Amino acid sequence: MNAPTGQNALPLELLSSEQLQALYEKGRRGELPCPICGELVRVKIGIHEAPSYLHHTKNSTCPGNTRILEASKQETFDYKEHNGFRIPLARNINGTTDSATSYKAHQTIKSKSAFNNQAPSPAKMRDTYISLLAEQGVELDKQQHTAAVSIDGPLLVLSGAGSGKTRVLTVRTAYMIVERNIDPRSIMLVTFTAKAASEMKERLLAYPGLGSAKVNQLVCGTFHSIFFKLLMFHQPGKWQRDLLIKWDWEKEKIIKEAGRQISLDEKEFAFDQALQQIGFWKNSLVFPESIKAADDWEKSCAFLYAKYEEYKKKTGKYDFDDMLTGCYLLLLENPDLLELYQQRFNYFLVDEFQDINKVQYELIKMLSAKSGNICAVGDDDQAIYSFRGSDPSFILNFPHDFPEAKIVKLTENYRSSHEIVSAANEIIKRNKNRMKKTMKAQHNFAMPPVMFFPYDEEIEATMILTDIQDKMADGANPGDFAILYRTHSMSRAIFERLVSSNLPFKIDRDAESFYDRKIVRAMLAFLRLSIDPHNQKAVSDILSSLFLKQSVLQDMKAQSILQDCDYIESFSHIRTGHAFQEKRLRMMPKQLRSLKNLRPSVALEIIQKDMGFQDYVKKRGNEGSIEKGSDDIRDLKVAAKRFDTAAEFLEHVDHVTAQNKALKQMAFKENDAVQLTTIHRAKGLEYKTVYVLSAVDGSLPHDFALDAHRKGESDALEEERRLMYVAATRAKEHLYISVPQTRRGKTAHPSRFLKF
């Protein structure tokens, strides 16, 4: 690569991440002139090619090499000579230099097997009704047909990703009612979402021989909706709708009140995680009196669980989990009532069987005990909800629990291209605790999956945004795209890039803004106070990290009046009775005031190490959980690298937080917006193009699964592999897997799931 004559140029692909991103932002704002012709240019950082710059004027005849851009004379980089170019050196927060980062080209994932374009064997239509459906375009392959007409006795339908399980369930239901003349009132069709139940009813209404009268007689709905109706019928006074505890904030209020009895700090103890643990126990039919706490955390959760149940019993209130446990206990304690419903319902169809938990399994098992006519449809390779009590063992042990069970495997994938299906097969086949099956694709009209290698989270987000914009320029719709991630915190960079792009996008409504997370908010409070010494909210957010109670805020208010000083200075007047703590507090004013004049990345390092914040994070007690405070600190430092001043960074933080809140109030049609969501939330959905973020060890698979694996426990790692499989099989035409070279400021290693 040669520089243009007379030009002092540098190759973009050898810049550091921060420098490359800074040039990208300049170009986006229209502040980057071409060094050769003077026209405005923008920097393109995409997936399929090395970084380059493009003229804003498409017809530009500028002879400059698109990979070369002159360093602005206003930049203050240090340089080194490299192959005839002067390369700017990145500077870390300690003032030493890091060498520039080389661009790494993307790789395609080639299939290990050739595409067989032979269509699946069609079913031999011996059934009048199935033939009639086929004439109307509702066709079944041989496997689907077997599943649809095998009515009597237990049946396990292993429905691989994209194999048409909804069609099988609806055709099977219609076949039972029309062809077999089974009373629809004796059929229970259980789904996991109201949306799925609604979709199935819509399909049934479109089938011949089924009018609304018959479809409405069918008992179809979610576990909660079906069994709650049963409870309301038999115990109407106990299960009144106005007694339902609907929201998590209501539950938190109850257990926080209980937590005061054992001195749990509301700002320190993770009450939201405690609620999740309580829900896990309850759905596993583990009640307070039978809990054997493994550690102090579980001991506290068990106490809160007991108090929560006491509160509900005293007030007569109930929550969503009670709808299932209440029905289970009602049937268990009333054998005559159980027998009544065993006679009423003769056929059970359960969708997403791999996702059921203990109480759901026991309910279906109890009700189907006499008829034995249970059709369980699911895929053990997509069992990803262990955190809420789901267990793949229910589907794996189905042949044991129902010895006469017939097993049908749906292995034709009608959603994804051959190359995507092949890659997904390679990912999942290494799991040991699974029922063996290999999916086969029905088309191969798309490109192979792509692994790309951004330097860090910031460049990753920019590359994805560029690729979406390129595809939209070629006619794609925003709703064609999904960006999937393991945890909400991973969406920070891509969310910020989309906010600045003006592209329509939506994010899960319960996704907390990264900058609203407790650890992040507390760390940012130091910066806020350094800029505004009278910021009372910032002081309140800081106190816990200094191991001070909130009551100290009143003392600081008093001192600020008596000493005629701001909140920063009032730290030096706090008396705690502990000499070491008071000495540290006397040092606070000088340290705090210095922060506003530093680059935010430097300031955050000082807050973490010199002002004791990392001690607070270690003692906070959540370092063993899936959401670590130390990870939030690393993510925050990556985010801060782009900014020169604390004020500029905080302005950005406030803008992004406001955008997050505003976005959740907006309603987009399904095809009108790019979807940002966790892999868990994406299950059951499909998109033309899918981007999977941060496929590196520690992210996917998550750290907690790797820790368990090192201790000899394999279940968590196998579920993480299933998560990767689910993510890959959401894609119909294009699958992009991001493998960052660094993650949270440290060298990253490609996910062990990507060893094809």
Tab-separated table of C-alpha atoms in Angstrom, residues 328-664:
chain	number	residue	atom	x	y	z
A	328	TYR	CA	-51.527	-28.142	41.984
A	329	LEU	CA	-52.348	-28.163	45.709
A	330	LEU	CA	-56.084	-27.918	45.025
A	331	LEU	CA	-56.041	-31.036	42.840
A	332	LEU	CA	-53.612	-32.868	45.114
A	333	GLU	CA	-55.750	-32.250	48.191
A	334	ASN	CA	-59.078	-32.991	46.437
A	335	PRO	CA	-58.904	-36.418	44.706
A	336	ASP	CA	-62.559	-36.249	43.636
A	337	LEU	CA	-61.952	-32.950	41.868
A	338	LEU	CA	-58.851	-34.358	40.200
A	339	GLU	CA	-60.851	-37.348	38.956
A	340	LEU	CA	-63.529	-35.009	37.602
A	341	TYR	CA	-60.980	-33.217	35.402
A	342	GLN	CA	-59.274	-36.471	34.422
A	343	GLN	CA	-62.627	-37.549	32.995
A	344	ARG	CA	-63.326	-34.148	31.440
A	345	PHE	CA	-60.018	-33.931	29.549
A	346	ASN	CA	-58.955	-36.932	27.469
A	347	TYR	CA	-56.321	-35.336	25.234
A	348	PHE	CA	-53.441	-33.038	26.139
A	349	LEU	CA	-51.204	-31.193	23.703
A	350	VAL	CA	-48.308	-29.262	25.260
A	351	ASP	CA	-46.204	-26.868	23.201
A	352	GLU	CA	-42.569	-25.974	24.075
A	353	PHE	CA	-42.358	-28.988	26.368
A	354	GLN	CA	-38.641	-28.414	26.950
A	355	ASP	CA	-39.507	-25.208	28.817
A	356	ILE	CA	-41.869	-26.600	31.432
A	357	ASN	CA	-40.955	-26.500	35.104
A	358	LYS	CA	-41.725	-28.882	37.941
A	359	VAL	CA	-45.182	-27.584	38.850
A	360	GLN	CA	-46.294	-27.452	35.195
A	361	TYR	CA	-45.027	-30.978	34.599
A	362	GLU	CA	-46.772	-32.355	37.679
A	363	LEU	CA	-50.074	-30.711	36.719
A	364	ILE	CA	-50.068	-32.231	33.227
A	365	LYS	CA	-48.901	-35.580	34.558
A	366	MET	CA	-51.716	-35.653	37.149
A	367	LEU	CA	-54.440	-34.722	34.681
A	368	SER	CA	-53.308	-37.143	31.947
A	369	ALA	CA	-52.712	-40.068	34.305
A	370	LYS	CA	-55.938	-41.897	33.363
A	371	SER	CA	-56.195	-41.270	29.618
A	372	GLY	CA	-52.483	-41.392	28.853
A	373	ASN	CA	-53.173	-39.299	25.763
A	374	ILE	CA	-50.477	-36.671	26.050
A	375	CYS	CA	-48.679	-35.154	23.084
A	376	ALA	CA	-45.530	-33.295	24.168
A	377	VAL	CA	-43.966	-31.127	21.469
A	378	GLY	CA	-40.551	-29.610	22.064
A	379	ASP	CA	-36.830	-29.613	21.411
A	380	ASP	CA	-34.347	-30.500	24.118
A	381	ASP	CA	-31.712	-28.593	22.108
A	382	GLN	CA	-33.646	-25.391	22.818
A	383	ALA	CA	-34.036	-25.810	26.597
A	384	ILE	CA	-32.660	-22.480	27.865
A	385	TYR	CA	-34.777	-21.463	30.856
A	386	SER	CA	-33.223	-23.261	33.829
A	387	PHE	CA	-33.057	-19.950	35.728
A	388	ARG	CA	-36.835	-20.008	36.086
A	389	GLY	CA	-37.148	-23.690	36.947
A	390	SER	CA	-37.318	-25.297	33.507
A	391	ASP	CA	-35.431	-28.552	33.174
A	392	PRO	CA	-34.613	-30.479	29.970
A	393	SER	CA	-34.813	-33.693	31.998
A	394	PHE	CA	-38.616	-33.597	31.671
A	395	ILE	CA	-38.360	-34.048	27.911
A	396	LEU	CA	-35.331	-36.358	28.109
A	397	ASN	CA	-37.079	-38.595	30.652
A	398	PHE	CA	-40.432	-38.604	28.843
A	399	PRO	CA	-39.946	-42.175	27.505
A	400	HIS	CA	-39.212	-43.310	31.068
A	401	ASP	CA	-42.188	-41.545	32.649
A	402	PHE	CA	-44.474	-42.701	29.810
A	403	PRO	CA	-43.136	-46.186	28.900
A	404	GLU	CA	-45.546	-46.639	25.990
A	405	ALA	CA	-44.506	-43.336	24.421
A	406	LYS	CA	-43.975	-43.059	20.688
A	407	ILE	CA	-41.204	-40.694	19.557
A	408	VAL	CA	-41.361	-38.738	16.301
A	409	LYS	CA	-38.450	-36.528	15.228
A	410	LEU	CA	-39.116	-33.495	13.024
A	411	THR	CA	-35.745	-32.913	11.362
A	412	GLU	CA	-36.607	-30.838	8.282
A	413	ASN	CA	-35.732	-27.163	8.804
A	414	TYR	CA	-37.970	-24.910	6.688
A	415	ARG	CA	-36.583	-21.635	8.057
A	416	SER	CA	-32.830	-21.364	7.568
A	417	SER	CA	-30.402	-21.919	4.729
A	418	HIS	CA	-28.332	-25.097	4.508
A	419	GLU	CA	-25.136	-23.326	5.585
A	420	ILE	CA	-26.811	-21.906	8.707
A	421	VAL	CA	-28.427	-25.234	9.625
A	422	SER	CA	-25.133	-27.027	9.095
A	423	ALA	CA	-23.306	-24.590	11.399
A	424	ALA	CA	-26.031	-24.959	14.039
A	425	ASN	CA	-25.732	-28.751	13.852
A	426	GLU	CA	-21.988	-28.484	14.442
A	427	ILE	CA	-22.578	-26.264	17.474
A	428	ILE	CA	-25.140	-28.458	19.225
A	429	LYS	CA	-23.825	-31.932	18.442
A	430	ARG	CA	-21.099	-31.599	21.068
A	431	ASN	CA	-23.662	-31.557	23.882
A	432	LYS	CA	-23.787	-34.941	25.582
A	433	ASN	CA	-27.109	-34.644	27.425
A	434	ARG	CA	-29.439	-34.601	24.419
A	435	MET	CA	-31.549	-36.743	22.113
A	436	LYS	CA	-29.581	-37.262	18.935
A	437	LYS	CA	-30.954	-35.650	15.791
A	438	THR	CA	-29.542	-33.829	12.775
A	439	MET	CA	-31.518	-31.058	11.109
A	440	LYS	CA	-31.681	-30.759	7.306
A	441	ALA	CA	-32.392	-27.516	5.437
A	442	GLN	CA	-34.851	-27.107	2.591
A	443	HIS	CA	-33.062	-24.277	0.781
A	444	ASN	CA	-29.624	-22.827	0.298
A	445	PHE	CA	-30.333	-19.415	-1.206
A	446	ALA	CA	-28.120	-17.450	1.167
A	447	MET	CA	-24.466	-16.838	1.947
A	448	PRO	CA	-22.618	-18.920	4.554
A	449	PRO	CA	-22.567	-17.663	8.162
A	450	VAL	CA	-19.858	-15.118	8.874
A	451	MET	CA	-17.574	-14.689	11.861
A	452	PHE	CA	-16.131	-11.188	12.138
A	453	PHE	CA	-13.496	-9.877	14.511
A	454	PRO	CA	-13.961	-6.311	15.773
A	455	TYR	CA	-11.316	-4.960	18.094
A	456	ASP	CA	-13.773	-4.163	20.898
A	457	GLU	CA	-17.423	-3.501	21.744
A	458	GLU	CA	-17.410	-0.026	20.183
A	459	ILE	CA	-16.095	-1.175	16.805
A	460	GLU	CA	-18.410	-4.202	16.971
A	461	ALA	CA	-21.425	-1.886	17.212
A	462	THR	CA	-20.204	0.333	14.372
A	463	MET	CA	-19.567	-2.642	12.072
A	464	ILE	CA	-23.068	-3.996	12.651
A	465	LEU	CA	-24.698	-0.612	12.087
A	466	THR	CA	-22.766	-0.182	8.825
A	467	ASP	CA	-23.827	-3.626	7.621
A	468	ILE	CA	-27.492	-2.900	8.393
A	469	GLN	CA	-27.292	0.429	6.561
A	470	ASP	CA	-25.693	-1.259	3.532
A	471	LYS	CA	-28.399	-3.915	3.395
A	472	MET	CA	-31.156	-1.334	3.789
A	473	ALA	CA	-29.642	0.642	0.906
A	474	ASP	CA	-30.152	-2.535	-1.138
A	475	GLY	CA	-33.833	-2.740	-0.182
A	476	ALA	CA	-33.965	-4.515	3.191
A	477	ASN	CA	-36.505	-3.441	5.833
A	478	PRO	CA	-35.569	-2.569	9.443
A	479	GLY	CA	-37.665	-5.491	10.703
A	480	ASP	CA	-35.444	-7.922	8.800
A	481	PHE	CA	-32.715	-7.512	11.431
A	482	ALA	CA	-32.219	-8.802	14.962
A	483	ILE	CA	-29.237	-8.172	17.216
A	484	LEU	CA	-29.009	-10.863	19.878
A	485	TYR	CA	-26.965	-10.919	23.070
A	486	ARG	CA	-26.501	-13.028	26.188
A	487	THR	CA	-27.349	-10.320	28.744
A	488	HIS	CA	-28.889	-6.849	28.503
A	489	SER	CA	-25.642	-5.155	29.596
A	490	MET	CA	-24.028	-6.274	26.323
A	491	SER	CA	-26.402	-4.097	24.290
A	492	ARG	CA	-24.944	-0.794	25.519
A	493	ALA	CA	-22.685	0.041	22.560
A	494	ILE	CA	-25.059	-1.027	19.777
A	495	PHE	CA	-27.929	0.811	21.492
A	496	GLU	CA	-25.867	4.003	21.515
A	497	ARG	CA	-24.888	3.587	17.880
A	498	LEU	CA	-28.492	3.050	16.812
A	499	VAL	CA	-29.627	6.085	18.822
A	500	SER	CA	-27.281	8.259	16.774
A	501	SER	CA	-28.246	6.636	13.461
A	502	ASN	CA	-31.933	7.596	13.227
A	503	LEU	CA	-32.782	4.000	12.284
A	504	PRO	CA	-36.013	2.736	13.883
A	505	PHE	CA	-35.286	0.088	16.492
A	506	LYS	CA	-36.859	-1.445	19.555
A	507	ILE	CA	-35.483	-3.050	22.685
A	508	ASP	CA	-37.067	-5.261	25.342
A	509	ARG	CA	-39.314	-3.160	27.561
A	510	ASP	CA	-37.759	-4.510	30.735
A	511	ALA	CA	-34.223	-3.805	29.532
A	512	GLU	CA	-32.625	-1.525	32.101
A	513	SER	CA	-30.486	1.254	30.683
A	514	PHE	CA	-26.832	0.377	31.238
A	515	TYR	CA	-26.247	3.725	32.906
A	516	ASP	CA	-29.089	3.064	35.365
A	517	ARG	CA	-27.428	-0.049	36.768
A	518	LYS	CA	-26.567	0.330	40.458
A	519	ILE	CA	-22.799	0.042	40.164
A	520	VAL	CA	-22.664	2.238	37.057
A	521	ARG	CA	-24.900	4.894	38.565
A	522	ALA	CA	-22.812	4.971	41.754
A	523	MET	CA	-19.557	5.335	39.841
A	524	LEU	CA	-20.948	8.084	37.638
A	525	ALA	CA	-22.133	9.904	40.783
A	526	PHE	CA	-18.490	10.674	41.600
A	527	LEU	CA	-18.142	12.436	38.242
A	528	ARG	CA	-21.440	14.257	38.698
A	529	LEU	CA	-20.436	15.542	42.135
A	530	SER	CA	-17.043	16.675	40.883
A	531	ILE	CA	-18.801	18.867	38.298
A	532	ASP	CA	-21.663	19.958	40.574
A	533	PRO	CA	-20.523	20.036	44.261
A	534	HIS	CA	-24.096	20.774	45.383
A	535	ASN	CA	-25.651	17.707	43.728
A	536	GLN	CA	-27.528	15.990	46.570
A	537	LYS	CA	-28.649	13.022	44.422
A	538	ALA	CA	-25.022	12.299	43.510
A	539	VAL	CA	-24.032	12.338	47.191
A	540	SER	CA	-26.823	9.876	47.986
A	541	ASP	CA	-25.618	7.519	45.242
A	542	ILE	CA	-22.032	7.702	46.529
A	543	LEU	CA	-22.592	7.019	50.223
A	544	SER	CA	-23.026	3.232	49.995
A	545	SER	CA	-19.773	2.841	48.085
A	546	LEU	CA	-18.019	4.653	50.955
A	547	PHE	CA	-19.636	2.244	53.448
A	548	LEU	CA	-21.770	5.053	54.851
A	549	LYS	CA	-25.474	4.825	55.676
A	550	GLN	CA	-27.984	7.093	53.982
A	551	SER	CA	-28.595	8.817	57.321
A	552	VAL	CA	-25.147	10.430	56.910
A	553	LEU	CA	-26.678	12.632	54.206
A	554	GLN	CA	-28.533	14.593	56.885
A	555	ASP	CA	-25.249	15.201	58.731
A	556	MET	CA	-23.649	16.419	55.507
A	557	LYS	CA	-26.527	18.825	54.920
A	558	ALA	CA	-26.040	20.209	58.406
A	559	GLN	CA	-22.278	20.524	57.952
A	560	SER	CA	-22.675	22.307	54.624
A	561	ILE	CA	-24.743	24.957	56.451
A	562	LEU	CA	-22.601	25.186	59.599
A	563	GLN	CA	-19.299	25.237	57.718
A	564	ASP	CA	-20.676	27.233	54.770
A	565	CYS	CA	-19.308	24.705	52.310
A	566	ASP	CA	-20.472	22.450	49.485
A	567	TYR	CA	-21.133	18.701	49.737
A	568	ILE	CA	-17.646	17.845	48.535
A	569	GLU	CA	-16.033	19.715	51.413
A	570	SER	CA	-18.526	18.304	53.920
A	571	PHE	CA	-17.033	14.819	53.490
A	572	SER	CA	-14.030	15.973	55.535
A	573	HIS	CA	-16.321	16.833	58.474
A	574	ILE	CA	-17.998	13.409	58.747
A	575	ARG	CA	-17.253	11.561	61.997
A	576	THR	CA	-17.764	7.791	61.986
A	577	GLY	CA	-15.654	6.749	64.960
A	578	HIS	CA	-13.305	4.776	62.709
A	579	ALA	CA	-9.930	6.479	62.290
A	580	PHE	CA	-9.049	4.815	58.965
A	581	GLN	CA	-12.428	5.661	57.430
A	582	GLU	CA	-12.276	9.268	58.617
A	583	LYS	CA	-8.761	9.626	57.183
A	584	ARG	CA	-10.027	8.437	53.791
A	585	LEU	CA	-12.985	10.850	53.969
A	586	ARG	CA	-10.641	13.784	54.662
A	587	MET	CA	-8.844	12.940	51.400
A	588	MET	CA	-12.113	12.882	49.453
A	589	PRO	CA	-12.526	16.619	48.655
A	590	LYS	CA	-9.200	16.930	46.870
A	591	GLN	CA	-9.720	13.699	44.943
A	592	LEU	CA	-13.283	14.550	43.979
A	593	ARG	CA	-12.484	18.047	42.726
A	594	SER	CA	-9.678	16.728	40.527
A	595	LEU	CA	-11.937	14.337	38.614
A	596	LYS	CA	-13.690	16.937	36.466
A	597	ASN	CA	-10.400	17.971	34.823
A	598	LEU	CA	-9.389	14.439	33.818
A	599	ARG	CA	-10.369	12.304	30.881
A	600	PRO	CA	-13.322	10.208	32.109
A	601	SER	CA	-11.452	6.942	31.523
A	602	VAL	CA	-8.660	8.184	33.816
A	603	ALA	CA	-11.145	9.478	36.383
A	604	LEU	CA	-12.940	6.127	36.528
A	605	GLU	CA	-9.642	4.345	37.150
A	606	ILE	CA	-8.925	6.680	40.072
A	607	ILE	CA	-12.430	6.175	41.507
A	608	GLN	CA	-12.026	2.432	41.275
A	609	LYS	CA	-8.538	2.036	42.693
A	610	ASP	CA	-7.611	5.167	44.652
A	611	MET	CA	-11.005	6.040	46.116
A	612	GLY	CA	-11.873	2.521	47.262
A	613	PHE	CA	-14.703	1.707	44.848
A	614	GLN	CA	-13.335	-1.726	43.990
A	615	ASP	CA	-13.353	-2.649	47.702
A	616	TYR	CA	-17.042	-1.794	47.808
A	617	VAL	CA	-17.748	-3.962	44.753
A	618	LYS	CA	-15.884	-6.933	46.239
A	619	LYS	CA	-17.759	-6.692	49.547
A	620	ARG	CA	-21.099	-6.168	47.851
A	621	GLY	CA	-21.500	-9.923	47.544
A	622	ASN	CA	-22.699	-10.290	43.947
A	623	GLU	CA	-19.391	-11.255	42.363
A	624	GLY	CA	-20.538	-14.848	42.169
A	625	SER	CA	-23.783	-14.018	40.405
A	626	ILE	CA	-24.402	-13.742	36.656
A	627	GLU	CA	-24.372	-9.913	36.819
A	628	LYS	CA	-21.059	-8.896	38.388
A	629	GLY	CA	-20.365	-5.379	39.577
A	630	SER	CA	-16.771	-5.655	38.393
A	631	ASP	CA	-18.051	-6.378	34.871
A	632	ASP	CA	-20.139	-3.203	34.973
A	633	ILE	CA	-17.001	-1.221	35.856
A	634	ARG	CA	-15.100	-2.682	32.912
A	635	ASP	CA	-17.989	-1.948	30.557
A	636	LEU	CA	-18.207	1.618	31.833
A	637	LYS	CA	-14.500	2.208	31.241
A	638	VAL	CA	-14.841	0.969	27.656
A	639	ALA	CA	-17.768	3.367	27.123
A	640	ALA	CA	-15.805	6.303	28.588
A	641	LYS	CA	-12.820	5.910	26.253
A	642	ARG	CA	-14.531	7.867	23.474
A	643	PHE	CA	-14.818	11.086	25.492
A	644	ASP	CA	-12.326	13.782	26.410
A	645	THR	CA	-14.095	15.342	29.404
A	646	ALA	CA	-16.344	14.182	32.232
A	647	ALA	CA	-18.958	16.775	31.271
A	648	GLU	CA	-19.069	15.493	27.686
A	649	PHE	CA	-19.376	11.893	28.893
A	650	LEU	CA	-22.170	12.680	31.366
A	651	GLU	CA	-24.072	14.609	28.701
A	652	HIS	CA	-23.879	11.503	26.526
A	653	VAL	CA	-25.007	9.290	29.436
A	654	ASP	CA	-28.059	11.444	30.123
A	655	HIS	CA	-28.992	11.536	26.433
A	656	VAL	CA	-28.792	7.752	26.064
A	657	THR	CA	-30.762	7.168	29.276
A	658	ALA	CA	-33.502	9.534	28.109
A	659	GLN	CA	-33.609	7.819	24.716
A	660	ASN	CA	-33.983	4.429	26.400
A	661	LYS	CA	-37.021	5.659	28.330
A	662	ALA	CA	-38.536	7.340	25.284
A	663	LEU	CA	-38.045	4.265	23.108
A	664	LYS	CA	-40.093	2.099	25.449
